[in-house]
mmCIF file of C-alpha atoms in Angstrom:
data_model
loop_
_atom_site.group_PDB
_atom_site.id
_atom_site.type_symbol
_atom_site.label_atom_id
_atom_site.label_comp_id
_atom_site.label_asym_id
_atom_site.label_seq_id
_atom_site.Cartn_x
_atom_site.Cartn_y
_atom_site.Cartn_z
ATOM 1 C CA MET Z 1 99.926 1.564 141.675
ATOM 2 C CA VAL Z 2 98.810 3.171 138.453
ATOM 3 C CA SER Z 3 99.656 6.730 137.553
ATOM 4 C CA GLU Z 4 97.351 9.174 135.877
ATOM 5 C CA GLY Z 5 98.108 9.974 132.267
ATOM 6 C CA LEU Z 6 95.106 8.938 130.220
ATOM 7 C CA ASN Z 7 92.071 11.094 129.714
ATOM 8 C CA ASN Z 8 89.229 8.631 130.156
ATOM 9 C CA ASN Z 9 86.496 11.207 129.706
ATOM 10 C CA SER Z 10 86.687 11.820 125.987
ATOM 11 C CA PRO Z 11 83.385 11.729 124.101
ATOM 12 C CA SER Z 12 82.651 8.862 121.726
ATOM 13 C CA TRP Z 13 82.716 11.064 118.616
ATOM 14 C CA ALA Z 14 86.303 12.132 119.373
ATOM 15 C CA SER Z 15 87.408 8.560 120.082
ATOM 16 C CA ILE Z 16 85.906 7.168 116.861
ATOM 17 C CA LEU Z 17 86.930 10.096 114.651
ATOM 18 C CA GLY Z 18 90.448 9.954 116.088
ATOM 19 C CA VAL Z 19 90.970 6.259 115.452
ATOM 20 C CA VAL Z 20 89.537 6.471 111.923
ATOM 21 C CA ALA Z 21 91.798 9.471 111.232
ATOM 22 C CA ILE Z 22 94.798 7.509 112.476
ATOM 23 C CA MET Z 23 94.008 4.424 110.388
ATOM 24 C CA LEU Z 24 93.437 6.468 107.238
ATOM 25 C CA GLY Z 25 96.431 8.672 108.034
ATOM 26 C CA VAL Z 26 98.776 5.683 108.259
ATOM 27 C CA PHE Z 27 97.478 4.326 104.949
ATOM 28 C CA LEU Z 28 97.477 7.694 103.198
ATOM 29 C CA THR Z 29 101.019 8.561 104.319
ATOM 30 C CA ALA Z 30 102.119 5.375 102.559
ATOM 31 C CA VAL Z 31 99.963 6.037 99.484
ATOM 32 C CA HIS Z 32 101.165 9.630 99.012
ATOM 33 C CA SER Z 33 104.824 8.728 99.669
ATOM 34 C CA ASN Z 34 104.603 5.963 97.104
ATOM 35 C CA GLU Z 35 103.004 8.309 94.583
ATOM 36 C CA ALA Z 36 105.806 10.843 95.024
ATOM 37 C CA MET Z 37 108.362 8.078 94.530
ATOM 38 C CA LYS Z 38 106.521 6.842 91.416
ATOM 39 C CA GLN Z 39 106.708 10.217 89.723
ATOM 40 C CA MET Z 40 110.381 10.709 90.551
ATOM 41 C CA VAL Z 41 111.428 7.196 89.495
ATOM 42 C CA ILE Z 42 109.543 7.239 86.193
ATOM 43 C CA VAL Z 43 110.815 10.681 85.182
ATOM 44 C CA GLU Z 44 114.388 9.902 86.188
ATOM 45 C CA HIS Z 45 114.622 6.571 84.375
ATOM 46 C CA MET Z 46 112.756 7.287 81.158
ATOM 47 C CA PRO Z 47 115.159 7.260 78.193
ATOM 48 C CA VAL Z 48 115.808 10.849 77.083
ATOM 49 C CA SER Z 49 114.743 9.961 73.544
ATOM 50 C CA GLY Z 50 111.408 8.686 74.866
ATOM 51 C CA ILE Z 51 111.996 5.494 72.878
ATOM 52 C CA MET Z 52 111.911 2.460 75.122
ATOM 53 C CA PRO Z 53 114.381 -0.362 74.456
ATOM 54 C CA GLU Z 54 113.227 -3.893 73.678
ATOM 55 C CA ALA Z 55 111.985 -5.824 76.690
ATOM 56 C CA ASP Z 56 114.596 -8.012 78.358
ATOM 57 C CA CYS Z 57 112.682 -11.098 79.503
ATOM 58 C CA PRO Z 58 115.014 -13.970 80.482
ATOM 59 C CA GLU Z 59 113.177 -17.205 81.235
ATOM 60 C CA ASP Z 60 114.480 -17.562 84.805
ATOM 61 C CA GLU Z 61 113.310 -14.033 85.651
ATOM 62 C CA LEU Z 62 109.879 -14.735 84.135
ATOM 63 C CA GLU Z 63 109.568 -17.868 86.247
ATOM 64 C CA GLU Z 64 110.643 -16.024 89.372
ATOM 65 C CA GLU Z 65 108.140 -13.229 88.759
ATOM 66 C CA GLY Z 66 105.415 -15.619 87.626
ATOM 67 C CA ILE Z 67 104.729 -13.690 84.424
ATOM 68 C CA SER Z 68 104.541 -14.509 80.710
ATOM 69 C CA VAL Z 69 106.702 -12.972 77.974
ATOM 70 C CA ALA Z 70 103.661 -10.954 76.873
ATOM 71 C CA GLU Z 71 103.224 -9.507 80.366
ATOM 72 C CA CYS Z 72 106.960 -8.817 80.620
ATOM 73 C CA GLU Z 73 106.742 -6.797 77.404
ATOM 74 C CA TYR Z 74 103.583 -5.105 78.627
ATOM 75 C CA LEU Z 75 105.395 -3.851 81.780
ATOM 76 C CA ILE Z 76 107.518 -1.666 79.478
ATOM 77 C CA ASP Z 77 104.533 -0.492 77.446
ATOM 78 C CA HIS Z 78 102.668 0.277 80.655
ATOM 79 C CA VAL Z 79 105.397 2.554 82.047
ATOM 80 C CA LYS Z 80 105.825 4.121 78.633
ATOM 81 C CA GLY Z 81 102.070 4.708 78.410
ATOM 82 C CA ILE Z 82 102.004 6.413 81.809
ATOM 83 C CA ALA Z 83 105.019 8.576 80.940
ATOM 84 C CA MET Z 84 103.735 9.488 77.465
ATOM 85 C CA SER Z 85 100.274 10.365 78.820
ATOM 86 C CA ALA Z 86 101.653 12.829 81.355
ATOM 87 C CA PRO Z 87 102.013 16.461 80.281
ATOM 88 C CA ASP Z 88 105.420 18.005 81.116
ATOM 89 C CA TRP Z 89 104.096 19.742 84.213
ATOM 90 C CA PHE Z 90 102.329 16.697 85.629
ATOM 91 C CA PRO Z 91 105.109 14.654 87.339
ATOM 92 C CA SER Z 92 106.467 17.609 89.335
ATOM 93 C CA ALA Z 93 102.965 18.850 90.237
ATOM 94 C CA GLN Z 94 101.837 15.375 91.281
ATOM 95 C CA ALA Z 95 105.053 14.706 93.245
ATOM 96 C CA THR Z 96 104.775 18.054 95.081
ATOM 97 C CA LEU Z 97 101.117 17.516 95.961
ATOM 98 C CA SER Z 98 101.894 13.970 97.092
ATOM 99 C CA LEU Z 99 104.761 15.094 99.317
ATOM 100 C CA VAL Z 100 102.583 17.777 100.941
ATOM 101 C CA GLY Z 101 99.793 15.182 101.199
ATOM 102 C CA ALA Z 102 102.161 12.687 102.871
ATOM 103 C CA ALA Z 103 103.233 15.327 105.416
ATOM 104 C CA LEU Z 104 99.601 16.271 106.165
ATOM 105 C CA ALA Z 105 98.594 12.605 106.384
ATOM 106 C CA PHE Z 106 101.377 12.028 108.906
ATOM 107 C CA VAL Z 107 100.181 15.039 110.908
ATOM 108 C CA SER Z 108 96.649 13.586 110.794
ATOM 109 C CA ILE Z 109 97.964 10.528 112.673
ATOM 110 C CA ILE Z 110 99.125 12.835 115.468
ATOM 111 C CA ILE Z 111 95.856 14.777 115.350
ATOM 112 C CA GLY Z 112 93.942 11.486 115.502
ATOM 113 C CA GLY Z 113 95.809 10.583 118.681
ATOM 114 C CA ALA Z 114 95.035 14.016 120.110
ATOM 115 C CA LEU Z 115 91.339 13.487 119.319
ATOM 116 C CA VAL Z 116 91.327 10.117 121.051
ATOM 117 C CA ASN Z 117 92.943 11.755 124.086
ATOM 118 C CA TYR Z 118 90.578 14.707 123.676
ATOM 119 C CA THR Z 119 93.252 17.346 124.086
ATOM 120 C CA PRO Z 120 91.862 20.907 124.069
ATOM 121 C CA TRP Z 121 93.313 21.828 120.656
ATOM 122 C CA ALA Z 122 92.474 18.560 118.912
ATOM 123 C CA SER Z 123 89.163 19.349 117.217
ATOM 124 C CA LYS Z 124 90.367 22.726 115.917
ATOM 125 C CA ALA Z 125 93.550 21.170 114.530
ATOM 126 C CA ALA Z 126 91.521 18.301 113.051
ATOM 127 C CA VAL Z 127 89.361 20.734 111.082
ATOM 128 C CA ALA Z 128 92.494 22.430 109.714
ATOM 129 C CA VAL Z 129 94.292 19.207 108.775
ATOM 130 C CA PHE Z 130 91.258 17.484 107.247
ATOM 131 C CA THR Z 131 90.596 20.652 105.229
ATOM 132 C CA GLY Z 132 94.197 20.532 104.013
ATOM 133 C CA LEU Z 133 93.905 16.867 103.036
ATOM 134 C CA ALA Z 134 90.637 17.471 101.190
ATOM 135 C CA ALA Z 135 92.265 20.438 99.421
ATOM 136 C CA ILE Z 136 95.160 18.229 98.296
ATOM 137 C CA ASP Z 137 92.626 15.735 96.904
ATOM 138 C CA LEU Z 138 90.862 18.521 95.023
ATOM 139 C CA LEU Z 139 94.134 19.867 93.606
ATOM 140 C CA GLN Z 140 95.197 16.377 92.520
ATOM 141 C CA PHE Z 141 91.770 15.846 90.999
ATOM 142 C CA ALA Z 142 92.091 19.108 89.059
ATOM 143 C CA ALA Z 143 95.609 18.189 87.912
ATOM 144 C CA VAL Z 144 94.579 14.733 86.695
ATOM 145 C CA VAL Z 145 91.430 16.045 84.972
ATOM 146 C CA ASN Z 146 93.745 18.236 82.881
ATOM 147 C CA THR Z 147 95.735 15.265 81.591
ATOM 148 C CA GLY Z 148 94.387 12.589 79.261
ATOM 149 C CA PRO Z 149 92.143 9.525 79.517
ATOM 150 C CA THR Z 150 94.996 7.174 80.527
ATOM 151 C CA LEU Z 151 95.911 9.041 83.700
ATOM 152 C CA ARG Z 152 92.275 9.827 84.464
ATOM 153 C CA GLU Z 153 91.546 6.102 84.410
ATOM 154 C CA VAL Z 154 94.530 5.428 86.691
ATOM 155 C CA TYR Z 155 93.952 8.163 89.259
ATOM 156 C CA LEU Z 156 90.500 9.724 89.374
ATOM 157 C CA GLY Z 157 88.590 6.930 91.141
ATOM 158 C CA GLY Z 158 91.108 6.716 93.978
ATOM 159 C CA ILE Z 159 91.369 10.480 94.415
ATOM 160 C CA LEU Z 160 87.582 10.804 94.543
ATOM 161 C CA LEU Z 161 87.373 8.114 97.216
ATOM 162 C CA TRP Z 162 89.995 9.871 99.354
ATOM 163 C CA PHE Z 163 88.183 13.187 98.878
ATOM 164 C CA VAL Z 164 84.912 11.669 100.125
ATOM 165 C CA LEU Z 165 86.710 10.135 103.121
ATOM 166 C CA HIS Z 166 88.387 13.436 104.006
ATOM 167 C CA LEU Z 167 85.109 15.276 103.588
ATOM 168 C CA MET Z 168 83.490 12.854 106.042
ATOM 169 C CA LEU Z 169 86.338 13.338 108.533
ATOM 170 C CA LEU Z 170 86.087 17.109 108.133
ATOM 171 C CA VAL Z 171 82.324 17.151 108.645
ATOM 172 C CA GLY Z 172 82.773 14.842 111.643
ATOM 173 C CA ALA Z 173 85.289 17.242 113.197
ATOM 174 C CA VAL Z 174 83.052 20.268 112.517
ATOM 175 C CA ALA Z 175 80.064 18.441 114.045
ATOM 176 C CA GLY Z 176 82.242 17.552 117.040
ATOM 177 C CA ARG Z 177 83.175 21.208 117.537
ATOM 178 C CA HIS Z 178 79.513 22.181 117.405
ATOM 179 C CA THR Z 179 78.745 19.512 120.000
ATOM 180 C CA GLU Z 180 81.544 20.898 122.192
ATOM 181 C CA ALA Z 181 80.213 24.440 121.790
ATOM 182 C CA SER Z 182 76.666 23.486 122.772
ATOM 183 C CA ALA Z 183 77.764 21.342 125.733
ATOM 184 C CA MET O 1 104.417 3.023 139.688
ATOM 185 C CA GLN O 2 103.047 1.967 136.295
ATOM 186 C CA ARG O 3 101.500 4.201 133.654
ATOM 187 C CA GLN O 4 98.157 3.264 132.194
ATOM 188 C CA GLY O 5 99.402 3.727 128.658
ATOM 189 C CA PHE O 6 102.478 2.667 126.769
ATOM 190 C CA ASN O 7 105.748 4.533 127.027
ATOM 191 C CA ARG O 8 105.935 7.488 124.579
ATOM 192 C CA THR O 9 108.929 5.999 122.760
ATOM 193 C CA ALA O 10 106.935 2.796 122.257
ATOM 194 C CA VAL O 11 104.050 4.840 120.860
ATOM 195 C CA ILE O 12 106.289 6.650 118.368
ATOM 196 C CA LEU O 13 107.998 3.406 117.298
ATOM 197 C CA HIS O 14 104.628 1.660 116.932
ATOM 198 C CA TRP O 15 103.264 4.296 114.547
ATOM 199 C CA LEU O 16 106.543 4.509 112.640
ATOM 200 C CA LEU O 17 106.348 0.747 112.200
ATOM 201 C CA ALA O 18 102.729 1.005 111.020
ATOM 202 C CA VAL O 19 103.475 3.646 108.361
ATOM 203 C CA SER O 20 106.562 1.739 107.190
ATOM 204 C CA ILE O 21 104.685 -1.561 106.868
ATOM 205 C CA PHE O 22 101.919 0.009 104.791
ATOM 206 C CA PHE O 23 104.454 1.857 102.649
ATOM 207 C CA LEU O 24 106.328 -1.386 101.997
ATOM 208 C CA PHE O 25 103.139 -3.173 100.945
ATOM 209 C CA ILE O 26 101.897 -0.410 98.663
ATOM 210 C CA SER O 27 105.273 0.346 97.100
ATOM 211 C CA SER O 28 106.032 -3.337 96.553
ATOM 212 C CA TRP O 29 102.830 -3.851 94.562
ATOM 213 C CA TRP O 30 103.819 -0.906 92.378
ATOM 214 C CA MET O 31 107.502 -1.764 91.971
ATOM 215 C CA MET O 32 106.748 -5.341 90.916
ATOM 216 C CA GLY O 33 104.855 -3.821 87.987
ATOM 217 C CA LEU O 34 107.948 -1.995 86.740
ATOM 218 C CA PRO O 35 109.902 -3.383 83.766
ATOM 219 C CA LEU O 36 112.413 -6.129 84.532
ATOM 220 C CA PRO O 37 115.904 -4.673 84.939
ATOM 221 C CA SER O 38 118.269 -4.451 81.989
ATOM 222 C CA PRO O 39 121.288 -2.228 81.288
ATOM 223 C CA GLU O 40 118.955 0.339 79.672
ATOM 224 C CA LEU O 41 116.018 0.003 82.053
ATOM 225 C CA GLN O 42 116.759 0.706 85.703
ATOM 226 C CA PHE O 43 113.288 1.635 86.950
ATOM 227 C CA ARG O 44 113.436 -0.984 89.696
ATOM 228 C CA ALA O 45 116.820 -0.027 91.183
ATOM 229 C CA PHE O 46 115.727 2.786 93.526
ATOM 230 C CA PRO O 47 112.416 1.306 94.768
ATOM 231 C CA PHE O 48 113.980 -2.109 95.440
ATOM 232 C CA GLN O 49 116.905 -0.613 97.353
ATOM 233 C CA LEU O 50 114.507 1.608 99.336
ATOM 234 C CA HIS O 51 112.377 -1.465 100.081
ATOM 235 C CA LYS O 52 115.451 -3.244 101.467
ATOM 236 C CA ASN O 53 116.561 -0.160 103.427
ATOM 237 C CA ILE O 54 113.211 0.176 105.167
ATOM 238 C CA GLY O 55 112.911 -3.576 105.717
ATOM 239 C CA ILE O 56 116.294 -3.759 107.461
ATOM 240 C CA THR O 57 115.438 -0.638 109.480
ATOM 241 C CA LEU O 58 112.206 -2.320 110.594
ATOM 242 C CA VAL O 59 114.217 -5.078 112.247
ATOM 243 C CA ILE O 60 116.005 -2.440 114.325
ATOM 244 C CA ILE O 61 112.730 -0.664 115.100
ATOM 245 C CA ILE O 62 110.992 -3.857 116.178
ATOM 246 C CA PHE O 63 113.819 -4.806 118.559
ATOM 247 C CA MET O 64 113.791 -1.256 119.970
ATOM 248 C CA LEU O 65 110.019 -1.479 120.410
ATOM 249 C CA LEU O 66 110.283 -4.858 122.127
ATOM 250 C CA TYR O 67 112.984 -3.523 124.440
ATOM 251 C CA VAL O 68 110.987 -0.410 125.350
ATOM 252 C CA ARG O 69 107.776 -2.390 125.843
ATOM 253 C CA LEU O 70 109.423 -4.938 128.091
ATOM 254 C CA ARG O 71 111.368 -2.336 130.055
ATOM 255 C CA HIS O 72 108.436 0.018 130.559
ATOM 256 C CA ARG O 73 105.433 -2.248 130.892
ATOM 257 C CA PRO O 74 102.117 -0.406 131.120
ATOM 258 C CA ALA O 75 99.592 -1.339 133.772
ATOM 259 C CA PRO O 76 97.471 -4.345 132.787
ATOM 260 C CA VAL O 77 94.120 -3.633 131.148
ATOM 261 C CA ASP O 78 91.218 -3.430 133.594
ATOM 262 C CA SER O 79 89.677 -6.909 133.654
ATOM 263 C CA THR O 80 86.189 -5.418 133.318
ATOM 264 C CA LEU O 81 87.109 -4.024 129.878
ATOM 265 C CA MET O 82 88.310 -7.242 128.246
ATOM 266 C CA THR O 83 87.172 -10.818 128.704
ATOM 267 C CA PRO O 84 89.967 -13.366 129.295
ATOM 268 C CA SER O 85 89.478 -14.744 125.764
ATOM 269 C CA MET O 86 89.770 -11.247 124.240
ATOM 270 C CA ASN O 87 92.873 -10.631 126.289
ATOM 271 C CA ALA O 88 94.374 -13.920 125.095
ATOM 272 C CA LEU O 89 93.496 -13.088 121.486
ATOM 273 C CA SER O 90 95.094 -9.672 121.865
ATOM 274 C CA ILE O 91 98.334 -11.181 123.209
ATOM 275 C CA LEU O 92 98.371 -13.792 120.430
ATOM 276 C CA VAL O 93 97.854 -11.139 117.732
ATOM 277 C CA HIS O 94 100.656 -8.988 119.135
ATOM 278 C CA VAL O 95 103.067 -11.928 119.301
ATOM 279 C CA LEU O 96 102.127 -12.920 115.749
ATOM 280 C CA ILE O 97 102.666 -9.384 114.468
ATOM 281 C CA TYR O 98 106.131 -9.169 116.004
ATOM 282 C CA GLY O 99 107.020 -12.631 114.724
ATOM 283 C CA LEU O 100 105.670 -12.048 111.233
ATOM 284 C CA VAL O 101 107.341 -8.638 110.839
ATOM 285 C CA LEU O 102 110.655 -10.260 111.720
ATOM 286 C CA ALA O 103 109.927 -13.218 109.428
ATOM 287 C CA VAL O 104 109.015 -10.927 106.505
ATOM 288 C CA CYS O 105 112.224 -8.969 106.957
ATOM 289 C CA VAL O 106 114.430 -12.048 107.297
ATOM 290 C CA THR O 107 112.893 -13.893 104.310
ATOM 291 C CA GLY O 108 113.136 -10.719 102.217
ATOM 292 C CA TYR O 109 116.774 -10.308 103.119
ATOM 293 C CA MET O 110 117.507 -13.966 102.395
ATOM 294 C CA SER O 111 115.817 -13.676 99.009
ATOM 295 C CA SER O 112 117.828 -10.571 98.212
ATOM 296 C CA ALA O 113 121.041 -12.185 99.447
ATOM 297 C CA HIS O 114 120.714 -14.866 96.754
ATOM 298 C CA THR O 115 120.429 -12.368 93.887
ATOM 299 C CA ARG O 116 123.290 -10.700 92.055
ATOM 300 C CA TRP O 117 122.342 -7.343 93.613
ATOM 301 C CA ASP O 118 124.311 -6.128 96.631
ATOM 302 C CA THR O 119 122.671 -4.532 99.645
ATOM 303 C CA VAL O 120 123.948 -1.070 100.533
ATOM 304 C CA TRP O 121 121.853 -0.006 103.511
ATOM 305 C CA TRP O 122 120.579 3.539 102.967
ATOM 306 C CA TRP O 123 123.152 3.766 100.161
ATOM 307 C CA SER O 124 125.971 4.040 102.703
ATOM 308 C CA ILE O 125 126.636 0.781 104.580
ATOM 309 C CA GLU O 126 127.546 -2.151 102.378
ATOM 310 C CA PHE O 127 126.308 -5.452 103.757
ATOM 311 C CA PRO O 128 128.689 -8.376 103.327
ATOM 312 C CA ARG O 129 127.495 -11.106 100.965
ATOM 313 C CA ILE O 130 126.190 -14.080 102.906
ATOM 314 C CA ALA O 131 125.448 -16.244 99.862
ATOM 315 C CA ALA O 132 126.361 -16.607 96.228
ATOM 316 C CA PRO O 133 123.711 -15.717 93.637
ATOM 317 C CA ASP O 134 121.381 -18.690 93.374
ATOM 318 C CA GLU O 135 118.156 -18.408 91.403
ATOM 319 C CA GLU O 136 116.474 -21.353 93.105
ATOM 320 C CA MET O 137 117.188 -20.092 96.611
ATOM 321 C CA ASN O 138 116.156 -16.583 95.620
ATOM 322 C CA GLU O 139 112.851 -17.951 94.392
ATOM 323 C CA PHE O 140 112.360 -20.091 97.498
ATOM 324 C CA TRP O 141 112.954 -17.216 99.926
ATOM 325 C CA GLY O 142 111.064 -14.812 97.685
ATOM 326 C CA GLU O 143 107.948 -16.980 97.741
ATOM 327 C CA LEU O 144 108.230 -17.423 101.492
ATOM 328 C CA HIS O 145 108.602 -13.634 101.816
ATOM 329 C CA THR O 146 105.381 -13.154 99.852
ATOM 330 C CA TYR O 147 103.346 -15.701 101.836
ATOM 331 C CA VAL O 148 104.552 -14.384 105.188
ATOM 332 C CA ALA O 149 103.757 -10.842 104.030
ATOM 333 C CA TRP O 150 100.167 -11.875 103.183
ATOM 334 C CA ALA O 151 99.864 -13.498 106.610
ATOM 335 C CA LEU O 152 101.138 -10.293 108.208
ATOM 336 C CA LEU O 153 98.574 -8.247 106.308
ATOM 337 C CA GLY O 154 95.813 -10.550 107.589
ATOM 338 C CA ILE O 155 96.985 -10.272 111.194
ATOM 339 C CA VAL O 156 97.346 -6.488 110.875
ATOM 340 C CA ALA O 157 93.700 -6.414 109.712
ATOM 341 C CA VAL O 158 92.695 -8.265 112.904
ATOM 342 C CA HIS O 159 94.799 -5.850 115.004
ATOM 343 C CA VAL O 160 93.248 -2.793 113.317
ATOM 344 C CA SER O 161 89.750 -4.264 113.753
ATOM 345 C CA GLY O 162 90.442 -4.703 117.458
ATOM 346 C CA ALA O 163 91.569 -1.076 117.766
ATOM 347 C CA ILE O 164 88.445 0.166 115.979
ATOM 348 C CA TYR O 165 86.240 -2.079 118.137
ATOM 349 C CA HIS O 166 87.685 -0.509 121.293
ATOM 350 C CA ALA O 167 87.415 2.993 119.782
ATOM 351 C CA PHE O 168 83.697 2.451 119.153
ATOM 352 C CA ARG O 169 83.263 1.191 122.708
ATOM 353 C CA ASN O 170 85.286 4.197 123.902
ATOM 354 C CA ASP O 171 86.674 2.036 126.703
ATOM 355 C CA GLY O 172 90.055 3.773 126.824
ATOM 356 C CA ILE O 173 92.092 0.822 125.524
ATOM 357 C CA VAL O 174 93.190 2.474 122.248
ATOM 358 C CA ARG O 175 94.242 5.523 124.241
ATOM 359 C CA ARG O 176 97.065 3.424 125.697
ATOM 360 C CA MET O 177 98.851 3.529 122.314
ATOM 361 C CA MET O 178 97.983 7.140 121.485
ATOM 362 C CA ARG O 179 99.897 9.173 124.003
ATOM 363 C CA TRP O 180 101.685 12.017 122.321
#
């Protein structure tokens, strides 16, 4: 005997939007969390003087990592480049936005599940959360635009892609609400 | 009486596992691009320890998930919704995911166990050393860890594709794992 418990009458738009929101939400929670960690780790471990020590590239480590001496030295220059390109305000701003983004992305997983189950509050909550995620993208975009070419090259493409995805989710949720209203 | 969907604890554990797996992939690609450790450069210390913490936690989560799934089995999927071959593929993918997650965690731990770095789980529980530092063994387990991780990513892609396929068909199958 099978109990009730699943709403099998949800419209296709809610099912598809919900699953896409969940998939992107899972990925974005990881992306934003990693970004927050990046900012904290780089700031915390940069030498106070800003002068990086010589690269330490023992042969056994190079073999294990599968990298050349040149790449080993570049790893230091790369981190230094990122740190030097960031204005003083950038790491804390980026970490804060990423942490809020990670929280919203996690909520979007729950909202996605609610959409799939077509709970009464799902579409309204989806509009709010997707708006929040798009706003985070816009704020990150604005922050990165106000840095230099190095960070713009690193971040802008990815942020723009996420903004477009969140815009599509938002428009999908708004269209779903309109469909609900006219039904 | 069986529920149509999975037990709520199983749902929560499943999504926690999903977020953790993606975080481990994304953060590992970044942390491997950090400078090699030296007394002056410790960029890798925190991300590597966090990677190990989450990896070990995943083993606990996966056993909890297996326990909950076996103890509270949902009703079988309606045979009109899935062909026998699709059902077999679904079971195979699930078994592979469980197996590969465990294999990734075990190979990662074995690789780490052969380094000179200790494992202090969530910076509070010190794991006893199970092996002396050994560069060759570290490399062996490390490579295995990488290959198994790629295999896991491939199988996860199949799993996600299946979920999206059922979402587009709106046949109610994805709803089984989305009960809040």
